[in-house]
Structure formats: structure tokens, C-alpha cells
Short mmCIF file of C-alpha atoms in Angstrom, two decimals:
data_model
loop_
_atom_site.label_atom_id
_atom_site.label_comp_id
_atom_site.label_asym_id
_atom_site.label_seq_id
_atom_site.Cartn_x
_atom_site.Cartn_y
_atom_site.Cartn_z
CA MET A 1 98.08 73.10 168.27
CA ALA A 2 96.31 74.89 165.43
CA LYS A 3 97.99 75.26 162.08
CA ASN A 4 97.65 78.64 160.35
CA LEU A 5 97.54 79.63 156.70
CA VAL A 6 98.07 83.35 156.12
CA LEU A 7 96.99 84.51 152.65
CA THR A 8 98.32 88.00 151.89
CA ILE A 9 97.24 89.94 148.77
CA ILE A 10 99.39 92.85 147.56
CA ALA A 11 97.58 95.54 145.52
CA HIS A 12 99.78 98.27 144.07
CA GLN A 13 100.48 100.28 140.94
CA GLY A 14 102.24 103.43 139.80
CA TYR A 15 100.50 106.80 139.95
CA ILE A 16 98.98 106.97 136.46
CA ARG A 17 96.45 109.77 136.15
CA HIS A 18 95.57 111.60 132.91
CA GLU A 19 92.69 113.79 131.86
CA ASN A 20 93.27 112.85 128.21
CA GLU A 21 91.46 109.54 127.89
CA THR A 22 92.30 109.08 124.20
CA GLU A 23 96.05 109.66 124.24
CA TYR A 24 96.60 107.66 127.44
CA ALA A 25 93.90 105.01 126.99
CA LEU A 26 96.36 102.12 127.28
CA GLN A 27 97.98 103.51 130.44
CA ASN A 28 94.61 104.28 132.07
CA ASP A 29 93.56 100.71 131.29
CA ILE A 30 96.11 99.41 133.83
CA LEU A 31 93.97 100.68 136.70
CA PHE A 32 90.56 100.18 135.12
CA SER A 33 91.27 96.53 134.32
CA ALA A 34 92.43 96.03 137.91
CA ILE A 35 89.16 97.46 139.26
CA SER A 36 87.03 95.38 136.89
CA GLN A 37 88.97 92.13 136.91
CA THR A 38 90.32 92.07 140.49
CA TYR A 39 88.90 94.50 143.05
CA LEU A 40 85.21 94.25 142.19
CA PRO A 41 85.35 90.41 141.94
CA LEU A 42 87.15 90.28 145.30
CA LEU A 43 84.41 92.37 146.93
CA ASP A 44 81.78 90.19 145.26
CA MET A 45 83.48 87.13 146.73
CA PHE A 46 83.75 88.70 150.20
CA HIS A 47 80.03 89.53 150.25
CA ARG A 48 79.15 86.04 149.03
CA LEU A 49 81.20 84.45 151.82
CA GLU A 50 79.69 86.85 154.35
CA LYS A 51 76.17 85.97 153.23
CA GLU A 52 76.94 82.25 153.65
CA GLY A 53 78.45 82.81 157.09
CA VAL A 54 81.97 81.78 156.08
CA ASP A 55 84.42 83.29 158.56
CA PHE A 56 87.35 84.03 156.26
CA LYS A 57 90.60 85.79 157.16
CA LEU A 58 92.94 87.51 154.71
CA ALA A 59 95.68 90.14 154.86
CA MET A 60 95.80 92.85 152.19
CA VAL A 61 98.01 95.75 151.17
CA PHE A 62 96.77 98.79 149.25
CA SER A 63 99.57 101.08 148.14
CA PRO A 64 98.96 104.82 148.77
CA ALA A 65 99.21 105.61 145.04
CA LEU A 66 96.50 103.06 144.31
CA CYS A 67 94.30 104.41 147.13
CA SER A 68 94.67 107.93 145.76
CA LEU A 69 93.56 106.81 142.31
CA LEU A 70 90.62 104.78 143.61
CA ASP A 71 89.45 107.82 145.59
CA ASP A 72 89.84 110.27 142.68
CA GLU A 73 86.52 111.56 141.25
CA MET A 74 88.03 112.15 137.80
CA ILE A 75 89.28 108.54 137.73
CA LYS A 76 85.86 107.29 138.83
CA ASP A 77 84.16 109.19 135.98
CA GLN A 78 86.66 107.76 133.52
CA PHE A 79 86.09 104.23 134.80
CA VAL A 80 82.32 104.59 134.30
CA ARG A 81 82.91 105.67 130.69
CA TRP A 82 85.40 102.79 130.28
CA LEU A 83 82.66 100.34 131.30
CA GLU A 84 80.02 102.01 129.13
CA LYS A 85 82.23 101.57 126.05
CA ARG A 86 82.56 97.87 126.81
CA ILE A 87 78.83 97.56 127.18
CA LEU A 88 78.40 99.12 123.73
CA LEU A 89 80.95 96.70 122.31
CA GLY A 90 79.21 93.78 124.04
CA GLU A 91 75.84 94.66 122.59
CA SER A 92 77.45 94.84 119.15
CA GLU A 93 79.17 91.48 119.72
CA VAL A 94 75.92 89.76 120.72
CA LYS A 95 74.40 90.89 117.43
CA ARG A 96 77.48 89.93 115.40
CA LEU A 97 77.70 86.44 116.89
CA SER A 98 74.00 85.66 116.72
CA GLY A 99 73.68 81.94 116.02
CA GLU A 100 77.39 81.21 116.61
CA GLU A 101 77.35 79.18 119.78
CA PRO A 102 79.41 78.89 121.98
CA LEU A 103 81.08 82.20 120.99
CA LEU A 104 77.73 83.91 121.55
CA GLU A 105 77.53 82.49 125.07
CA ASN A 106 80.98 83.92 125.87
CA ALA A 107 80.03 87.32 124.46
CA LYS A 108 76.89 87.37 126.60
CA LYS A 109 78.91 86.49 129.70
CA CYS A 110 81.39 89.31 129.02
CA LEU A 111 78.54 91.76 128.43
CA GLU A 112 76.83 90.60 131.61
CA LYS A 113 80.02 91.20 133.60
CA ALA A 114 80.46 94.73 132.20
CA ARG A 115 76.87 95.58 133.13
CA LYS A 116 77.27 94.08 136.60
CA ASP A 117 80.53 95.99 137.15
CA LEU A 118 78.79 99.24 136.26
CA LEU A 119 75.87 98.49 138.58
CA ASP A 120 78.11 97.39 141.45
CA PHE A 121 80.48 100.33 141.12
CA THR A 122 77.90 103.08 140.75
CA GLN A 123 75.05 101.79 142.93
CA THR A 124 76.03 98.87 145.17
CA TYR A 125 79.32 100.46 146.28
CA SER A 126 78.45 104.11 145.53
CA ARG A 127 81.73 104.54 143.61
CA ASN A 128 83.73 103.94 146.80
CA ILE A 129 85.33 100.51 146.80
CA LEU A 130 87.94 101.45 149.40
CA LYS A 131 85.10 101.93 151.87
CA GLU A 132 83.96 98.36 151.17
CA PHE A 133 87.41 96.93 151.90
CA ALA A 134 87.51 99.03 155.08
CA TYR A 135 84.15 97.49 156.06
CA PHE A 136 85.59 93.97 155.94
CA ALA A 137 88.64 95.16 157.86
CA GLU A 138 86.38 96.52 160.62
CA LYS A 139 84.57 93.17 160.71
CA GLY A 140 87.86 91.38 161.24
CA ASN A 141 87.87 89.48 157.93
CA LEU A 142 90.74 91.57 156.53
CA GLU A 143 93.90 92.83 158.12
CA LEU A 144 95.22 95.81 156.18
CA LEU A 145 98.96 96.44 156.14
CA ALA A 146 100.52 99.78 155.25
CA THR A 147 103.36 100.27 152.79
CA CYS A 148 105.63 103.01 151.41
CA GLY A 149 104.23 106.27 150.07
CA THR A 150 105.15 105.46 146.46
CA TYR A 151 106.28 101.82 146.60
CA ALA A 152 109.97 102.73 146.68
CA PHE A 153 112.64 100.03 146.88
CA LEU A 154 113.97 101.01 150.30
CA PRO A 155 117.43 99.34 150.08
CA HIS A 156 118.34 101.97 147.46
CA TYR A 157 118.02 104.57 150.23
CA GLY A 158 119.23 102.49 153.16
CA ASP A 159 121.88 105.06 154.10
CA MET A 160 119.41 107.99 153.90
CA THR A 161 117.37 107.81 157.08
CA GLU A 162 115.31 110.92 156.22
CA ILE A 163 114.10 109.29 152.99
CA LEU A 164 113.17 106.07 154.77
CA ASN A 165 111.32 108.11 157.39
CA ALA A 166 109.42 110.10 154.76
CA GLN A 167 108.36 107.05 152.73
CA VAL A 168 107.18 105.23 155.85
CA GLU A 169 105.48 108.29 157.37
CA ILE A 170 103.58 109.16 154.19
CA GLY A 171 102.46 105.54 153.88
CA LEU A 172 101.18 105.70 157.46
CA CYS A 173 99.33 108.99 156.81
CA SER A 174 97.73 107.45 153.72
CA HIS A 175 96.56 104.41 155.66
CA ARG A 176 95.02 106.55 158.38
CA HIS A 177 93.37 108.79 155.79
CA TYR A 178 91.74 106.03 153.74
CA PHE A 179 91.12 103.36 156.36
CA GLY A 180 90.94 105.31 159.61
CA SER A 181 93.18 102.97 161.60
CA ASN A 182 96.76 102.45 162.73
CA PRO A 183 98.14 99.31 161.09
CA ASP A 184 100.20 96.73 162.95
CA GLY A 185 102.08 95.58 159.86
CA PHE A 186 104.17 97.23 157.17
CA TYR A 187 104.78 95.65 153.77
CA LEU A 188 108.23 96.39 152.35
CA PRO A 189 107.82 97.02 148.59
CA PHE A 190 109.28 94.09 146.67
CA MET A 191 110.11 92.77 150.19
CA GLY A 192 113.29 94.81 149.93
CA TYR A 193 115.09 94.61 153.28
CA THR A 194 118.39 96.12 154.35
CA THR A 195 119.86 96.56 157.80
CA GLY A 196 118.38 99.49 159.71
CA ILE A 197 114.90 99.49 158.18
CA GLU A 198 113.58 97.72 161.27
CA LYS A 199 114.47 100.74 163.45
CA VAL A 200 112.54 103.10 161.19
CA LEU A 201 109.48 100.85 161.12
CA ARG A 202 109.50 100.34 164.86
CA SER A 203 109.81 104.10 165.48
CA TYR A 204 106.49 104.57 163.66
CA GLY A 205 104.75 101.95 165.78
CA TYR A 206 104.78 98.98 163.41
CA ARG A 207 104.99 95.56 165.05
CA TYR A 208 105.90 93.36 162.09
CA THR A 209 106.89 93.14 158.44
CA ILE A 210 107.33 90.37 155.84
CA VAL A 211 110.67 89.38 154.31
CA ASP A 212 111.85 87.05 151.57
CA ILE A 213 112.94 83.55 152.49
CA ARG A 214 116.65 84.33 152.00
CA SER A 215 116.54 87.26 154.39
CA MET A 216 115.30 84.83 157.03
CA LEU A 217 117.29 81.66 156.29
CA PHE A 218 120.60 83.41 155.49
CA SER A 219 120.61 85.02 158.92
CA GLU A 220 123.72 84.41 161.02
CA THR A 221 121.39 82.88 163.59
CA VAL A 222 119.43 80.07 161.97
CA PRO A 223 115.68 80.42 162.74
CA GLU A 224 114.90 77.36 164.83
CA ASN A 225 111.39 77.10 163.34
CA GLY A 226 112.34 77.95 159.76
CA ILE A 227 109.71 79.93 157.88
CA PHE A 228 106.84 78.59 159.99
CA TYR A 229 107.04 80.95 162.96
CA PRO A 230 107.77 84.66 163.32
CA VAL A 231 111.08 85.92 164.70
CA ARG A 232 112.28 89.36 165.71
CA CYS A 233 115.20 91.54 164.78
CA ALA A 234 118.20 91.29 167.06
CA LEU A 235 119.18 94.38 169.03
CA ASP A 236 122.35 96.36 168.67
CA SER A 237 124.14 97.98 171.58
CA LYS A 238 122.83 101.48 170.76
CA THR A 239 119.15 100.60 170.48
CA SER A 240 116.66 100.19 173.29
CA LEU A 241 114.56 97.04 173.58
CA SER A 242 111.30 98.72 172.55
CA GLN A 243 112.78 100.50 169.51
CA SER A 244 114.12 97.46 167.70
CA SER A 245 111.66 94.72 168.55
CA LEU A 246 110.17 94.28 165.08
CA ALA A 247 108.67 90.88 164.28
CA LEU A 248 109.44 89.26 160.94
CA PHE A 249 107.31 86.87 158.93
CA CYS A 250 108.73 84.98 155.97
CA GLN A 251 106.84 84.33 152.77
CA ASP A 252 106.38 80.86 151.33
CA SER A 253 108.73 81.01 148.35
CA ASP A 254 106.83 78.30 146.43
CA THR A 255 103.54 80.18 146.18
CA PRO A 256 104.33 82.41 143.17
CA GLU A 257 105.76 79.48 141.24
CA ASP A 258 102.78 77.30 142.13
CA ILE A 259 100.45 79.84 140.55
CA ILE A 260 102.22 81.57 137.65
CA GLY A 261 105.51 79.73 137.31
CA GLU A 262 106.28 77.40 134.42
CA GLY A 263 103.59 74.75 134.56
CA GLY A 264 101.75 76.66 137.31
CA TYR A 265 98.02 76.51 137.83
CA ALA A 266 97.29 79.61 135.72
CA SER A 267 98.80 78.00 132.60
CA ASN A 268 96.26 75.17 132.44
CA PRO A 269 94.87 74.93 128.86
CA VAL A 270 91.26 75.08 130.08
CA TYR A 271 91.59 78.60 131.50
CA LYS A 272 90.70 81.75 129.59
CA ASN A 273 93.36 83.06 127.23
CA GLN A 274 94.15 86.57 128.51
CA GLY A 275 96.26 87.39 125.48
CA LYS A 276 93.62 86.90 122.78
CA ASP A 277 91.23 89.85 122.95
CA ILE A 278 88.46 90.60 120.45
CA ALA A 279 89.61 94.24 120.31
CA PHE A 280 92.69 93.03 118.44
CA GLU A 281 90.76 90.57 116.26
CA LEU A 282 88.03 92.79 114.81
CA THR A 283 88.68 95.42 112.15
CA ALA A 284 89.12 99.05 113.19
CA GLN A 285 85.88 99.87 111.37
CA GLU A 286 83.93 97.30 113.39
CA LEU A 287 85.34 98.67 116.65
CA CYS A 288 84.51 102.24 115.66
CA GLU A 289 80.97 101.36 114.56
CA SER A 290 80.33 99.69 117.92
CA GLY A 291 81.35 102.87 119.72
CA PHE A 292 84.26 101.16 121.49
CA ILE A 293 86.97 103.39 120.02
CA SER A 294 86.95 106.55 117.93
CA ASP A 295 88.45 106.85 114.46
CA GLY A 296 92.27 106.93 114.56
CA MET A 297 92.43 105.88 118.21
CA ALA A 298 94.86 103.14 119.27
CA ARG A 299 93.36 99.74 120.02
CA ILE A 300 92.89 98.96 123.70
CA PRO A 301 91.91 95.73 125.46
CA SER A 302 88.18 95.06 125.63
CA TYR A 303 88.25 91.99 127.94
CA PHE A 304 85.89 90.24 125.53
CA ARG A 305 87.89 87.04 125.32
CA TYR A 306 86.34 83.87 123.97
CA TRP A 307 89.21 81.38 123.82
CA ASN A 308 91.08 79.27 126.32
CA ASN A 309 94.85 78.87 126.71
CA ASP A 310 94.75 76.14 124.10
CA GLU A 311 93.98 78.99 121.61
CA ASP A 312 92.25 76.63 119.21
CA SER A 313 89.38 75.90 121.59
CA VAL A 314 86.48 78.12 122.65
CA TYR A 315 86.45 78.96 126.34
CA SER A 316 84.12 76.99 128.60
CA GLU A 317 83.42 78.81 131.85
CA LYS A 318 81.99 75.67 133.44
CA ALA A 319 85.12 73.63 132.69
CA ALA A 320 87.38 76.46 133.85
CA LEU A 321 85.59 76.88 137.18
CA GLU A 322 85.70 73.13 137.79
CA GLN A 323 89.44 73.19 137.15
CA ALA A 324 89.87 76.23 139.44
CA LYS A 325 88.28 74.22 142.25
CA LYS A 326 90.61 71.26 141.62
CA ASP A 327 93.66 73.54 141.51
CA ALA A 328 92.58 75.28 144.72
CA GLU A 329 92.28 71.93 146.46
CA SER A 330 95.70 70.93 145.13
CA PHE A 331 97.26 74.22 146.30
CA PHE A 332 95.70 73.94 149.75
CA ALA A 333 96.73 70.29 150.08
CA SER A 334 100.36 71.18 149.32
CA LYS A 335 100.37 73.97 151.95
CA LYS A 336 98.64 71.74 154.50
CA ALA A 337 101.25 69.06 153.92
CA LYS A 338 103.99 71.59 154.69
CA LEU A 339 102.22 72.67 157.86
CA ASP A 340 101.68 69.07 158.94
CA GLU A 341 105.40 68.33 158.60
CA ALA A 342 106.35 71.54 160.40
CA GLU A 343 103.95 70.79 163.23
CA LYS A 344 105.84 67.57 164.01
CA CYS A 345 109.00 69.56 164.74
CA MET A 346 107.61 72.56 166.61
CA GLY A 347 106.31 71.14 169.84
CA GLU A 348 103.74 73.43 171.43
CA LYS A 349 104.19 76.24 168.89
CA ALA A 350 101.54 76.62 166.17
CA ALA A 351 102.98 76.31 162.68
CA SER A 352 102.07 79.15 160.32
CA LEU A 353 102.64 79.54 156.59
CA LEU A 354 102.38 82.97 154.94
CA CYS A 355 101.60 83.05 151.21
CA VAL A 356 102.03 86.35 149.36
CA ILE A 357 99.93 86.78 146.19
CA ASP A 358 100.15 89.78 143.87
CA ALA A 359 96.63 91.10 143.29
CA LYS A 360 97.39 91.37 139.57
CA ILE A 361 97.37 87.57 139.37
CA LEU A 362 93.80 87.41 140.64
CA GLY A 363 91.69 88.25 137.61
CA GLN A 364 94.07 90.19 135.41
CA ASP A 365 96.82 87.67 134.67
CA TRP A 366 94.57 84.75 135.54
CA ALA A 367 90.88 85.25 134.74
CA GLU A 368 89.77 82.55 137.18
CA GLY A 369 92.14 83.68 139.94
CA VAL A 370 89.46 85.04 142.26
CA ASN A 371 87.40 81.84 141.88
CA TRP A 372 90.52 79.86 142.70
CA LEU A 373 91.14 81.97 145.81
CA GLU A 374 87.56 81.49 146.98
CA ASN A 375 87.97 77.73 146.73
CA VAL A 376 91.26 77.89 148.65
CA ILE A 377 89.40 79.74 151.43
CA ARG A 378 86.57 77.20 151.43
CA SER A 379 89.07 74.32 151.54
CA ALA A 380 90.79 75.86 154.56
CA VAL A 381 87.54 76.55 156.41
CA ALA A 382 86.52 72.91 156.00
CA SER A 383 89.84 71.62 157.39
CA ASP A 384 91.85 71.68 160.60
CA VAL A 385 93.99 74.52 159.19
CA ALA A 386 92.92 77.96 160.39
CA LEU A 387 92.92 80.97 158.10
CA ALA A 388 94.75 83.70 160.00
CA THR A 389 96.15 87.21 159.69
CA PRO A 390 99.68 88.08 160.83
CA ALA A 391 99.12 90.47 163.77
CA PRO A 392 97.53 87.97 166.20
CA LEU A 393 100.32 85.47 165.44
CA VAL A 394 103.01 87.85 166.74
CA GLY A 395 101.83 87.36 170.33
CA ASN A 396 104.42 88.46 172.88
CA ILE A 397 107.05 89.90 170.61
CA PHE A 398 109.79 89.62 173.25
CA SER A 399 109.32 85.85 173.42
CA LEU A 400 110.29 85.45 169.75
CA GLN A 401 113.71 84.24 168.69
CA LYS A 402 116.15 87.03 167.81
CA ILE A 403 117.91 87.00 164.44
CA THR A 404 119.82 89.42 162.24
CA PRO A 405 118.04 89.32 158.84
CA TYR A 406 120.13 89.12 155.69
CA PRO A 407 119.63 91.93 153.12
CA GLY A 408 117.47 90.71 150.25
CA ALA A 409 114.27 91.07 148.26
CA ALA A 410 111.56 89.03 146.56
CA GLN A 411 112.57 90.54 143.23
CA GLY A 412 115.13 89.61 140.61
CA ASN A 413 117.32 86.82 141.94
CA SER A 414 116.32 87.76 145.51
CA TYR A 415 118.31 90.99 145.68
CA GLY A 416 116.29 93.35 143.51
CA GLU A 417 118.77 93.22 140.62
CA ASP A 418 116.14 93.99 138.01
CA LEU A 419 115.39 97.31 139.74
CA LEU A 420 118.98 98.47 139.19
CA ASP A 421 120.43 97.02 136.00
CA SER A 422 121.54 98.23 132.57
CA THR A 423 117.99 99.19 131.59
CA ASN A 424 117.14 101.41 134.56
CA GLY A 425 120.31 101.93 136.61
CA TRP A 426 120.59 105.52 135.37
CA MET A 427 117.53 106.50 137.41
CA LEU A 428 118.94 106.06 140.90
CA ARG A 429 121.60 108.76 140.69
CA TYR A 430 118.87 111.32 139.98
CA THR A 431 116.59 110.25 142.81
CA ARG A 432 119.44 110.15 145.31
CA LYS A 433 120.59 113.65 144.34
CA MET A 434 116.99 114.89 144.55
CA SER A 435 116.71 113.23 147.94
CA GLU A 436 119.81 115.04 149.23
CA ARG A 437 118.43 118.35 147.99
CA MET A 438 114.98 117.74 149.49
CA VAL A 439 116.46 117.01 152.90
CA ASP A 440 118.56 120.17 152.61
CA LEU A 441 115.54 122.28 151.58
CA SER A 442 113.43 120.98 154.43
CA ASP A 443 116.19 121.94 156.85
CA ARG A 444 116.74 125.40 155.31
CA PHE A 445 113.08 126.44 155.14
CA PRO A 446 111.48 124.95 158.27
CA ASN A 447 109.21 127.91 159.05
CA GLU A 448 108.14 129.07 155.59
CA THR A 449 104.51 129.88 154.82
CA GLY A 450 102.37 130.73 151.80
CA LEU A 451 103.69 130.17 148.28
CA LYS A 452 107.02 128.71 149.36
CA VAL A 453 105.26 126.00 151.35
CA ARG A 454 103.25 125.07 148.27
CA LEU A 455 106.49 124.88 146.29
CA LEU A 456 108.21 122.75 148.91
CA ASP A 457 105.24 120.40 149.24
CA LEU A 458 105.11 120.01 145.46
CA GLY A 459 108.84 119.28 145.37
CA ALA A 460 108.33 116.59 148.00
CA LYS A 461 105.52 115.04 145.92
CA GLU A 462 107.62 115.01 142.77
CA LEU A 463 110.50 113.37 144.63
CA MET A 464 108.17 110.71 145.99
CA LEU A 465 106.77 110.02 142.50
CA ALA A 466 110.29 109.74 141.06
CA GLN A 467 111.25 107.27 143.80
CA SER A 468 108.45 104.88 142.85
CA GLY A 469 109.90 101.46 142.11
CA GLU A 470 107.07 100.92 139.62
CA TRP A 471 108.85 102.98 136.93
CA ALA A 472 112.11 100.99 137.14
CA LYS A 473 110.18 97.72 137.03
CA MET A 474 108.11 98.81 134.01
CA ILE A 475 111.28 99.78 132.16
CA HIS A 476 113.02 96.49 132.98
CA ASP A 477 109.97 94.38 132.11
CA GLY A 478 109.35 96.22 128.83
CA PHE A 479 105.85 97.15 130.03
CA PHE A 480 105.29 100.68 128.64
CA PRO A 481 109.00 101.52 129.13
CA GLU A 482 108.77 104.78 127.14
CA TYR A 483 105.87 105.94 129.28
CA ALA A 484 107.64 105.03 132.55
CA THR A 485 110.75 106.89 131.38
CA LEU A 486 108.64 109.93 130.48
CA ARG A 487 106.88 109.99 133.87
CA PHE A 488 110.19 109.67 135.70
CA LYS A 489 111.82 112.47 133.72
CA GLU A 490 108.78 114.70 134.24
CA ALA A 491 109.10 114.25 138.00
CA ILE A 492 112.82 115.08 137.85
CA LYS A 493 112.18 118.18 135.75
CA SER A 494 109.39 119.41 138.03
CA PHE A 495 111.57 118.97 141.11
CA MET A 496 114.39 120.95 139.48
CA ILE A 497 112.00 123.78 138.64
CA VAL A 498 110.94 123.85 142.30
CA PHE A 499 114.58 123.81 143.42
CA ASP A 500 115.58 126.63 141.08
CA ALA A 501 112.49 128.69 141.99
CA LEU A 502 113.37 128.51 145.67
CA GLY A 503 116.94 129.50 144.90
CA SER A 504 115.95 132.51 142.77
CA ASN A 505 112.91 133.38 144.92
CA THR A 506 110.63 133.45 141.84
CA VAL A 507 107.89 131.09 140.74
CA SER A 508 105.19 130.83 138.10
CA THR A 509 101.96 130.48 140.08
CA GLU A 510 100.21 129.29 136.90
CA TRP A 511 102.70 126.42 136.52
CA LEU A 512 102.49 125.59 140.21
CA THR A 513 98.68 125.49 140.22
CA LYS A 514 98.58 123.39 137.03
CA LEU A 515 100.92 120.74 138.42
CA GLU A 516 99.13 120.66 141.77
CA ARG A 517 95.90 119.94 139.89
CA GLU A 518 97.51 117.18 137.80
CA HIS A 519 99.09 115.49 140.82
CA GLU A 520 96.39 115.39 143.47
CA ILE A 521 98.14 112.57 145.32
CA PHE A 522 98.95 113.13 149.02
CA PRO A 523 96.83 116.20 149.84
CA TRP A 524 98.26 115.98 153.37
CA MET A 525 101.86 116.25 152.11
CA ASN A 526 104.15 118.21 154.43
CA PHE A 527 107.69 118.77 153.18
CA ARG A 528 108.90 118.77 156.80
CA MET A 529 108.55 114.98 156.76
CA PHE A 530 111.97 115.04 155.05
CA SER A 531 113.56 117.05 157.85
CA PRO A 532 116.29 115.35 159.87
CA LYS A 533 114.78 114.12 163.14
CA LYS A 534 116.28 116.12 166.00
#
């Protein structure tokens, strides 16, 4: 029987959108660096493999908030200017480092990448990279999974069916809007599972999801094939066979540690040092004279990085790429060894191993990450292990073993503790109260039209934005915690204004129009998605 390796890339981020490019330059950089360091290199790799006739298979997740940003014309204009500033800095760096090899070689490489990114984004892909990923999905190289509307941690709302329905339904609408298809799989943000989620997912037509290893192995019924074969959720006495037959895949828990854990591949001294950026080494005057920043503006990353993780040594791209190939071969060999051992115990069933990789690792946290991934793909293609996507592996769902998954998550110590601790625990009481009020409003105003509908739809958007698990994670991780707190409080305040306006039957149309323009996410939003299902 064939052995299957399922590589699954998760691309997500909070909804960060600002017209003011100077004040929010650092926050805007979160998305722009992802486009430059991860999404464009991934597309470049896909086209290279296609040209060579390599039949690769990957699964990917694009969160709705990320899709909205990537499809936003204002964001696209800002990204072009972001690249143009780096080109100006690169030209200045080439002059400054004239005669200083190998620093000059690194500066030229960084400048070359910035120019290529600008050309690819504006001309090759016509400023529409989502369309390119959709192209590879149509070809069968990618399987695209849907996810929640705003990457909410669903166990926090496990007892609020209307909220689960709304998050799942908006995620489905987003997927259809951007990719024009109905997905088979649904990715639970942070792999947060709690009992009952499977019924919601199945009611929207999803066939499978992915859970953390503890949710699978701590089941009352031990999975007879461990993590190497899908199972399905057991039925309860009140649920029909078709409603609750959701397949479950389990992630390989070693993969994140293999890559970014202590002593993981990304920490090798030969790789590029992502923490030592020339924008924080040069004087403010030099940065201003190059046109990279304006006078008085905060420093922002330039991605002109000339050193390796050893810090004392200048980066060698050739040595790094050679190491990436070795590490890819090592990674693949370790996964193949697992599959080989599993195959001995599974009889006629094909062993499968699903590896979940955060897109941020590929290029942003680890500069050579995309090169490493390409070499993993090439290693698999040249072996007896097949690259696969999850949907075809489900097969006849009713033939799968039934289990009752254990509540858990691939976050914190496997239960999402860092999304509800002393740093961010105060947030949940607000979102739950807002959720109760939104469900009540949707039930009280089912047939409204005109201005009230705009108010209700805006209230639904603000609730969704407040529910985003990204804010709680940013606060816990200390990654722009003040900004995440501000965005959360703004969403709470806006929802309360909507709530009070509906109660008093008055509204400022100027305020409403302004906020609608600032938050262009989910143009298809319908507040009735929060209505109790009759």
C-alpha cells in the first residue's frame, strides 16, 4: 500500500488595515512581510515545480481576514510603495557597500529580491496573488481548506451554537467568494476542538477537520491506527448518521518542534539571522537620505539582512541553501521512517502522516523556509511516499472507526491556555456578552431594511473582529500588545454604539459610513447569520 505525506500550510493574520502608513508602519509590515517573504516565494516555487513537471500536492488554509486584505486595493497600493522604499534603500546600500565583499553581494541579493517582488506582484500576478493560488487549486496541486470568519478560538463559544454557526458560515462565504468552490475540509483555528463542533461543521457540508494529537489519542475509544489514519466522530442518540459523520485527521505533533523548536532546523548557525536588520544598524540620517523612512518616523524592518545566525559571520546564501537541502532530506527521512513503521501495523490500510506548518515559518521566521519546503517536496516525489491532500484520504467516511474526540487545542499546553490567561482573560467576558446581544438583535429585527440593516451588519462585523483569536495571542506573546488591546477595545466600543443606536432609534450616518469604509471586510455580511436556526 502507498504511504502518504500530507503537508498542510496555515496562512492567517488579524485584520490590520490602516490608511495612515506612517503611524501604523510597523503593524502594516506584518502583512507586507508575509507577502514578500512567504506568499510570493511560495508562488515562485509552485511555478518552478510546474515548469519542471513535478506533480506536487499540498493543503493550504487562507483565513478570511487575510483574503480580505490581499484583495484590498488600498493594501495593494501600500504594498507597492513598501517595495519601492526598499528598492531605494537597496540602491543606497549598494553604493555604501561598494568594495565591501561579501556584504555587497548580500545587499545586491536583497535589492534583486525587492525588484523581483515588485515585478511579480504588479505584472506577473497583476496584483492578484489569491487568483494564483486558486489556479493551483484548480489544477489539483493545492487543496484549500476553509476556516472561521475571524480565526476565533471556538471552544470559548462552545455553548453558543449561533456564534459557532456564524463563524463557520462566514468562513464558508469567504471561501466561495475568493476561491469559487465548496471546500471539503475546515481548519479549526489553533486546532481548538470541543464537543459539538462536529455537528456544526457537518451541517455546513464539511467532510473533515484536523485536530491536535491529544484530542485523538485521549479519546475514550483508542484509535486503532493511531495518528496515521483518519477516524470519524461517534454519533449520539439525537443525531442522524449523515449529520455527525465528520472525519478527523490528526497532526504530527513533532513537526513544529522539528522546525522551530529548540535545536530545530531553523536555528542552524548557517541560516540568515532574521533579527539583525540593517534598518536598525544604520543611523536615522542614513535611512532618511536613502528615502526609506521620513524624518521622525519610527524605524521599520527593511529585510536587508547580511548576517547568519552566528551573528559574527556574514551570510552565505550558497551555504544556507545547501543546508536547507540537507535539513529537508533529514525531515523527510524522519517522516518516512514513521510511515514505514506504521505501515507494518496497518495491514491493507495506507498509512498517512499529516504535518501542519504555519506559513509564518516559511520565509518570515526562517528565511530559507520555502527552499526547505521545496526540497521536502522533491524528496517525497523521488521516493515511494506519495504527497497527498486530505480529502481523497477520507474515502468512505462510514467505514472509518468511530471515536469521541477529547477537547483540546494545538496551543498553549494543548488546551489553549495562553488564549485565556492573566494577560488576556478579561477579553472573553466582553465578546460573550456582545455575542448574546448580537443573537438577540438578529432575532428582534429579522425583517429590517435600510439604515437599520447597515447598523446590524456593522455590529456583526465588529463582533466578528472582536472575537478574533489573533488579538488575545498578540497580547499574550507580547507582539504589539498595546495595538491588539486598542483594536479589541475599538471593536467593543463600535458594537456598543450600534447597540445603543438601535435601542434609541438614532444613528450618526457620518459615523456609520466612516466605519464601513475603514472595515471593508466581509462585504457579504448578513446579520441574520447570527439568528437562531429554526
